[in-house]
Every structure is written in structure tokens, then in C-alpha cells.
Amino acid sequence: QSLLAAMIISAIIKLLDLHEIVHTWKTKKSDCIVLLITFFCTLFIGIEQGVIIGAVCSLGIVLFTVSRPRVAVLGRLPGSTNYKNIKHWKSLIQIPGVVPIRFDDALYFANESYLQSKVNKLINSSKYDVHVVILDFSSVNQIDSTGVKTVQTIYTKLKTQDICLYFSGVKVSIYKILQK
């Protein structure tokens, strides 16, 4: 039994790649956490249970990420017409009363309420009276009927507050859906 245990341990040690774990930690911590949870659950609970727990954790992270996509407030680079995320670039020009927002995902039932709440939060947290909201849809590749209703709801709510809503970077396929 001792010899068999030693053979199994030596085989498992060859499967462990610490460099890969470190690399995963540096590139995306959530992937590394799922990797470690799966490893330890497999080691201490069992192979099937560990794999199932790892798959559930991975699915949970995907669902969380999909329901909370990146929403960036934009500012203009001085001397250009390029707009960038104000969190990542210094000395961007922002126009008082104008809130340019980029939505970085498909707009559908899973994340529509998140977009609405972000738009409301950005308007309410602005230092100035907001007169214009610009939705940059250059990163939106898909939209469903719930997403269209969300855009309509945002438009209606902003209109009642005397705030104009404009769109930027809308792809032709998305534009046709919004038009219908």
C-alpha cells in the first residue's frame, strides 16, 4: 500500500503545475480561485464532487460577469476626437452636464436592469446638472426585446427629467432592431 501511495503521489505531483497557478493568479484571479477550489474539493471530497463544484463555481462567475458588464464613463483625449474610460486615463476632458457612457456587452434580459441603475446612478452622482446622456453602443453586438424596452424606458425617464438621450457607435444590426 505504501508503494502504491508513493506511485500515486509521484504521478499527481507531475500533474501539478505551480507556474500555471501563478500565471492564472496574475492574469485573472477569479479563474485561479475556481482552479484552487476545484483542486482542493477534488483532493478532499472526491473527483466527481470536486469537478461538479468547480463547474458550479465557474458557472456562477460567468453569470455574475454577464449580469454586471463593464459600464464606462468616457472623456475626450485632449487634441483628439477619441473618447476613453475616465478611470484609466488621466487628463481627459469632460463637458459639464454631458454624461457619455459606454456599455461593454450585449444588452439583454440578464443585464438590462444593471444598465438602468448605472445610468440613474451616474446622473444622480454628477457634480453638474445633466442635460445630455450619450450611450456609446460601439461594444454592443446583440440586443433582445428586453434590451429594446430598456432603451425605451431610459429614454422616457430621461425625457421627463428634460435630459436628452443620444446614441453613438451603434452598429447597423443593432440600429435596425432599435428602429423596429
PDB file of C-alpha atoms in Angstrom:
ATOM      1  CA  GLN A   1       0.000   0.000   0.000  1.00  0.00           C
ATOM      2  CA  SER A   2       2.864   2.374   0.780  1.00  0.00           C
ATOM      3  CA  LEU A   3       4.438   1.721  -2.626  1.00  0.00           C
ATOM      4  CA  LEU A   4       1.109   2.255  -4.380  1.00  0.00           C
ATOM      5  CA  ALA A   5       0.539   5.508  -2.451  1.00  0.00           C
ATOM      6  CA  ALA A   6       4.029   6.716  -3.378  1.00  0.00           C
ATOM      7  CA  MET A   7       3.374   5.978  -7.084  1.00  0.00           C
ATOM      8  CA  ILE A   8       0.056   7.849  -6.991  1.00  0.00           C
ATOM      9  CA  ILE A   9       1.600  10.830  -5.210  1.00  0.00           C
ATOM     10  CA  SER A  10       4.511  10.992  -7.670  1.00  0.00           C
ATOM     11  CA  ALA A  11       2.056  10.871 -10.594  1.00  0.00           C
ATOM     12  CA  ILE A  12      -0.110  13.629  -9.097  1.00  0.00           C
ATOM     13  CA  ILE A  13       2.875  15.865  -8.356  1.00  0.00           C
ATOM     14  CA  LYS A  14       3.780  15.767 -12.048  1.00  0.00           C
ATOM     15  CA  LEU A  15       0.252  16.972 -12.853  1.00  0.00           C
ATOM     16  CA  LEU A  16       0.583  19.995 -10.576  1.00  0.00           C
ATOM     17  CA  ASP A  17       1.938  22.954 -12.478  1.00  0.00           C
ATOM     18  CA  LEU A  18       2.711  25.706  -9.979  1.00  0.00           C
ATOM     19  CA  HIS A  19       3.807  28.032 -12.768  1.00  0.00           C
ATOM     20  CA  GLU A  20       0.336  27.729 -14.311  1.00  0.00           C
ATOM     21  CA  ILE A  21      -1.309  28.533 -10.980  1.00  0.00           C
ATOM     22  CA  VAL A  22       0.894  31.625 -10.559  1.00  0.00           C
ATOM     23  CA  HIS A  23       0.234  32.651 -14.172  1.00  0.00           C
ATOM     24  CA  THR A  24      -3.523  32.241 -13.690  1.00  0.00           C
ATOM     25  CA  TRP A  25      -3.380  34.284 -10.472  1.00  0.00           C
ATOM     26  CA  LYS A  26      -1.540  37.101 -12.267  1.00  0.00           C
ATOM     27  CA  THR A  27      -3.839  37.142 -15.305  1.00  0.00           C
ATOM     28  CA  LYS A  28      -7.275  36.524 -13.780  1.00  0.00           C
ATOM     29  CA  LYS A  29      -7.730  35.898 -10.079  1.00  0.00           C
ATOM     30  CA  SER A  30     -11.272  34.526 -10.397  1.00  0.00           C
ATOM     31  CA  ASP A  31     -10.024  31.724 -12.679  1.00  0.00           C
ATOM     32  CA  CYS A  32      -7.295  30.874 -10.179  1.00  0.00           C
ATOM     33  CA  ILE A  33      -9.804  30.763  -7.325  1.00  0.00           C
ATOM     34  CA  VAL A  34     -12.012  28.345  -9.284  1.00  0.00           C
ATOM     35  CA  LEU A  35      -8.925  26.266 -10.086  1.00  0.00           C
ATOM     36  CA  LEU A  36      -7.922  26.075  -6.407  1.00  0.00           C
ATOM     37  CA  ILE A  37     -11.481  25.342  -5.207  1.00  0.00           C
ATOM     38  CA  THR A  38     -11.780  22.553  -7.766  1.00  0.00           C
ATOM     39  CA  PHE A  39      -8.365  21.147  -6.818  1.00  0.00           C
ATOM     40  CA  PHE A  40      -8.985  21.086  -3.077  1.00  0.00           C
ATOM     41  CA  CYS A  41     -12.554  19.779  -3.383  1.00  0.00           C
ATOM     42  CA  THR A  42     -11.328  17.010  -5.677  1.00  0.00           C
ATOM     43  CA  LEU A  43      -8.498  16.219  -3.277  1.00  0.00           C
ATOM     44  CA  PHE A  44     -10.541  16.162  -0.063  1.00  0.00           C
ATOM     45  CA  ILE A  45     -14.111  15.318  -1.164  1.00  0.00           C
ATOM     46  CA  GLY A  46     -13.809  13.273  -4.334  1.00  0.00           C
ATOM     47  CA  ILE A  47     -13.202  13.531  -8.048  1.00  0.00           C
ATOM     48  CA  GLU A  48     -16.822  13.776  -9.203  1.00  0.00           C
ATOM     49  CA  GLN A  49     -17.859  16.163  -6.450  1.00  0.00           C
ATOM     50  CA  GLY A  50     -14.782  18.340  -6.985  1.00  0.00           C
ATOM     51  CA  VAL A  51     -15.404  18.643 -10.709  1.00  0.00           C
ATOM     52  CA  ILE A  52     -19.093  19.433 -10.126  1.00  0.00           C
ATOM     53  CA  ILE A  53     -18.249  22.072  -7.509  1.00  0.00           C
ATOM     54  CA  GLY A  54     -15.667  23.585  -9.877  1.00  0.00           C
ATOM     55  CA  ALA A  55     -18.189  23.692 -12.728  1.00  0.00           C
ATOM     56  CA  VAL A  56     -20.813  25.329 -10.491  1.00  0.00           C
ATOM     57  CA  CYS A  57     -18.287  27.934  -9.300  1.00  0.00           C
ATOM     58  CA  SER A  58     -17.259  28.655 -12.878  1.00  0.00           C
ATOM     59  CA  LEU A  59     -20.881  28.974 -13.977  1.00  0.00           C
ATOM     60  CA  GLY A  60     -21.571  31.315 -11.055  1.00  0.00           C
ATOM     61  CA  ILE A  61     -18.706  33.586 -12.099  1.00  0.00           C
ATOM     62  CA  VAL A  62     -19.958  33.620 -15.704  1.00  0.00           C
ATOM     63  CA  LEU A  63     -23.485  34.533 -14.590  1.00  0.00           C
ATOM     64  CA  PHE A  64     -22.198  37.279 -12.306  1.00  0.00           C
ATOM     65  CA  THR A  65     -19.988  38.708 -15.068  1.00  0.00           C
ATOM     66  CA  VAL A  66     -22.792  38.608 -17.637  1.00  0.00           C
ATOM     67  CA  SER A  67     -25.254  40.318 -15.306  1.00  0.00           C
ATOM     68  CA  ARG A  68     -22.795  43.088 -14.392  1.00  0.00           C
ATOM     69  CA  PRO A  69     -20.971  44.152 -17.553  1.00  0.00           C
ATOM     70  CA  ARG A  70     -18.468  46.974 -17.645  1.00  0.00           C
ATOM     71  CA  VAL A  71     -20.043  50.410 -17.930  1.00  0.00           C
ATOM     72  CA  ALA A  72     -17.511  53.170 -18.541  1.00  0.00           C
ATOM     73  CA  VAL A  73     -17.890  56.926 -18.230  1.00  0.00           C
ATOM     74  CA  LEU A  74     -15.978  58.484 -21.096  1.00  0.00           C
ATOM     75  CA  GLY A  75     -13.858  61.594 -21.508  1.00  0.00           C
ATOM     76  CA  ARG A  76     -12.180  63.077 -24.582  1.00  0.00           C
ATOM     77  CA  LEU A  77      -8.438  62.868 -25.059  1.00  0.00           C
ATOM     78  CA  PRO A  78      -7.076  66.424 -25.405  1.00  0.00           C
ATOM     79  CA  GLY A  79      -6.399  67.402 -29.023  1.00  0.00           C
ATOM     80  CA  SER A  80      -8.338  64.459 -30.472  1.00  0.00           C
ATOM     81  CA  THR A  81     -11.811  63.074 -31.053  1.00  0.00           C
ATOM     82  CA  ASN A  82     -11.076  59.856 -29.151  1.00  0.00           C
ATOM     83  CA  TYR A  83     -13.001  59.045 -26.004  1.00  0.00           C
ATOM     84  CA  LYS A  84     -11.609  56.817 -23.259  1.00  0.00           C
ATOM     85  CA  ASN A  85     -12.634  55.488 -19.849  1.00  0.00           C
ATOM     86  CA  ILE A  86     -12.030  58.202 -17.249  1.00  0.00           C
ATOM     87  CA  LYS A  87     -10.939  55.584 -14.701  1.00  0.00           C
ATOM     88  CA  HIS A  88      -7.945  54.532 -16.791  1.00  0.00           C
ATOM     89  CA  TRP A  89      -6.790  57.764 -18.434  1.00  0.00           C
ATOM     90  CA  LYS A  90      -5.663  60.980 -16.797  1.00  0.00           C
ATOM     91  CA  SER A  91      -6.352  64.489 -18.093  1.00  0.00           C
ATOM     92  CA  LEU A  92      -9.423  63.589 -20.114  1.00  0.00           C
ATOM     93  CA  ILE A  93     -11.764  66.419 -20.992  1.00  0.00           C
ATOM     94  CA  GLN A  94     -15.307  66.162 -19.675  1.00  0.00           C
ATOM     95  CA  ILE A  95     -18.084  68.537 -20.629  1.00  0.00           C
ATOM     96  CA  PRO A  96     -20.191  69.664 -17.649  1.00  0.00           C
ATOM     97  CA  GLY A  97     -23.774  68.460 -17.998  1.00  0.00           C
ATOM     98  CA  VAL A  98     -22.915  65.747 -20.534  1.00  0.00           C
ATOM     99  CA  VAL A  99     -22.570  62.126 -19.418  1.00  0.00           C
ATOM    100  CA  PRO A 100     -21.085  59.846 -22.109  1.00  0.00           C
ATOM    101  CA  ILE A 101     -21.462  56.179 -21.144  1.00  0.00           C
ATOM    102  CA  ARG A 102     -20.078  53.105 -22.915  1.00  0.00           C
ATOM    103  CA  PHE A 103     -21.837  49.796 -22.346  1.00  0.00           C
ATOM    104  CA  ASP A 104     -19.420  46.910 -22.954  1.00  0.00           C
ATOM    105  CA  ASP A 105     -21.635  43.883 -23.572  1.00  0.00           C
ATOM    106  CA  ALA A 106     -24.746  42.601 -25.268  1.00  0.00           C
ATOM    107  CA  LEU A 107     -27.892  44.253 -23.920  1.00  0.00           C
ATOM    108  CA  TYR A 108     -30.465  41.647 -22.938  1.00  0.00           C
ATOM    109  CA  PHE A 109     -32.674  40.445 -20.099  1.00  0.00           C
ATOM    110  CA  ALA A 110     -29.790  39.401 -17.835  1.00  0.00           C
ATOM    111  CA  ASN A 111     -28.210  42.851 -17.596  1.00  0.00           C
ATOM    112  CA  GLU A 112     -30.860  45.388 -18.600  1.00  0.00           C
ATOM    113  CA  SER A 113     -31.655  46.471 -15.042  1.00  0.00           C
ATOM    114  CA  TYR A 114     -27.935  46.972 -14.407  1.00  0.00           C
ATOM    115  CA  LEU A 115     -27.724  49.469 -17.302  1.00  0.00           C
ATOM    116  CA  GLN A 116     -30.758  51.348 -15.994  1.00  0.00           C
ATOM    117  CA  SER A 117     -29.364  51.563 -12.478  1.00  0.00           C
ATOM    118  CA  LYS A 118     -25.930  52.676 -13.755  1.00  0.00           C
ATOM    119  CA  VAL A 119     -27.445  55.461 -15.884  1.00  0.00           C
ATOM    120  CA  ASN A 120     -29.519  56.652 -12.899  1.00  0.00           C
ATOM    121  CA  LYS A 121     -26.538  56.469 -10.561  1.00  0.00           C
ATOM    122  CA  LEU A 122     -24.280  58.424 -12.928  1.00  0.00           C
ATOM    123  CA  ILE A 123     -26.891  61.139 -13.406  1.00  0.00           C
ATOM    124  CA  ASN A 124     -27.543  61.437  -9.668  1.00  0.00           C
ATOM    125  CA  SER A 125     -23.845  61.477  -8.764  1.00  0.00           C
ATOM    126  CA  SER A 126     -22.889  64.121 -11.341  1.00  0.00           C
ATOM    127  CA  LYS A 127     -21.462  67.372  -9.960  1.00  0.00           C
ATOM    128  CA  TYR A 128     -23.415  69.324 -12.574  1.00  0.00           C
ATOM    129  CA  ASP A 129     -26.991  69.370 -13.794  1.00  0.00           C
ATOM    130  CA  VAL A 130     -27.115  66.740 -16.510  1.00  0.00           C
ATOM    131  CA  HIS A 131     -28.626  67.862 -19.823  1.00  0.00           C
ATOM    132  CA  VAL A 132     -27.353  65.141 -22.147  1.00  0.00           C
ATOM    133  CA  VAL A 133     -26.677  61.412 -21.795  1.00  0.00           C
ATOM    134  CA  ILE A 134     -24.796  59.720 -24.611  1.00  0.00           C
ATOM    135  CA  LEU A 135     -24.910  55.936 -24.789  1.00  0.00           C
ATOM    136  CA  ASP A 136     -21.911  54.618 -26.707  1.00  0.00           C
ATOM    137  CA  PHE A 137     -23.102  51.287 -28.097  1.00  0.00           C
ATOM    138  CA  SER A 138     -19.933  50.546 -30.084  1.00  0.00           C
ATOM    139  CA  SER A 139     -19.340  47.482 -27.877  1.00  0.00           C
ATOM    140  CA  VAL A 140     -22.937  46.226 -28.070  1.00  0.00           C
ATOM    141  CA  ASN A 141     -23.148  43.333 -30.538  1.00  0.00           C
ATOM    142  CA  GLN A 142     -26.563  41.953 -29.582  1.00  0.00           C
ATOM    143  CA  ILE A 143     -29.799  43.281 -28.172  1.00  0.00           C
ATOM    144  CA  ASP A 144     -33.030  41.447 -27.377  1.00  0.00           C
ATOM    145  CA  SER A 145     -36.584  42.721 -26.927  1.00  0.00           C
ATOM    146  CA  THR A 146     -35.976  43.343 -23.219  1.00  0.00           C
ATOM    147  CA  GLY A 147     -32.939  45.430 -24.112  1.00  0.00           C
ATOM    148  CA  VAL A 148     -35.037  47.456 -26.553  1.00  0.00           C
ATOM    149  CA  LYS A 149     -37.647  48.050 -23.844  1.00  0.00           C
ATOM    150  CA  THR A 150     -34.855  49.114 -21.509  1.00  0.00           C
ATOM    151  CA  VAL A 151     -33.645  51.706 -24.015  1.00  0.00           C
ATOM    152  CA  GLN A 152     -37.229  52.943 -24.370  1.00  0.00           C
ATOM    153  CA  THR A 153     -37.611  53.145 -20.586  1.00  0.00           C
ATOM    154  CA  ILE A 154     -34.343  55.055 -20.206  1.00  0.00           C
ATOM    155  CA  TYR A 155     -35.388  57.436 -22.996  1.00  0.00           C
ATOM    156  CA  THR A 156     -38.807  58.074 -21.436  1.00  0.00           C
ATOM    157  CA  LYS A 157     -37.401  58.610 -17.949  1.00  0.00           C
ATOM    158  CA  LEU A 158     -34.704  60.985 -19.172  1.00  0.00           C
ATOM    159  CA  LYS A 159     -37.228  62.896 -21.270  1.00  0.00           C
ATOM    160  CA  THR A 160     -39.382  63.528 -18.173  1.00  0.00           C
ATOM    161  CA  GLN A 161     -36.256  64.963 -16.500  1.00  0.00           C
ATOM    162  CA  ASP A 162     -35.520  67.214 -19.525  1.00  0.00           C
ATOM    163  CA  ILE A 163     -32.399  65.200 -20.346  1.00  0.00           C
ATOM    164  CA  CYS A 164     -31.630  64.400 -23.993  1.00  0.00           C
ATOM    165  CA  LEU A 165     -30.533  60.871 -24.875  1.00  0.00           C
ATOM    166  CA  TYR A 166     -28.181  60.337 -27.809  1.00  0.00           C
ATOM    167  CA  PHE A 167     -26.509  57.225 -29.174  1.00  0.00           C
ATOM    168  CA  SER A 168     -23.010  56.776 -30.515  1.00  0.00           C
ATOM    169  CA  GLY A 169     -21.303  53.941 -32.343  1.00  0.00           C
ATOM    170  CA  VAL A 170     -24.456  51.906 -32.883  1.00  0.00           C
ATOM    171  CA  LYS A 171     -23.860  49.005 -35.267  1.00  0.00           C
ATOM    172  CA  VAL A 172     -26.237  48.709 -38.226  1.00  0.00           C
ATOM    173  CA  SER A 173     -27.740  45.445 -36.951  1.00  0.00           C
ATOM    174  CA  ILE A 174     -28.492  46.996 -33.546  1.00  0.00           C
ATOM    175  CA  TYR A 175     -29.790  50.185 -35.174  1.00  0.00           C
ATOM    176  CA  LYS A 176     -32.274  48.192 -37.269  1.00  0.00           C
ATOM    177  CA  ILE A 177     -33.588  46.410 -34.181  1.00  0.00           C
ATOM    178  CA  LEU A 178     -33.929  49.686 -32.275  1.00  0.00           C
ATOM    179  CA  GLN A 179     -35.672  51.253 -35.260  1.00  0.00           C
ATOM    180  CA  LYS A 180     -38.298  48.481 -35.369  1.00  0.00           C
TER     181      LYS A 180
END
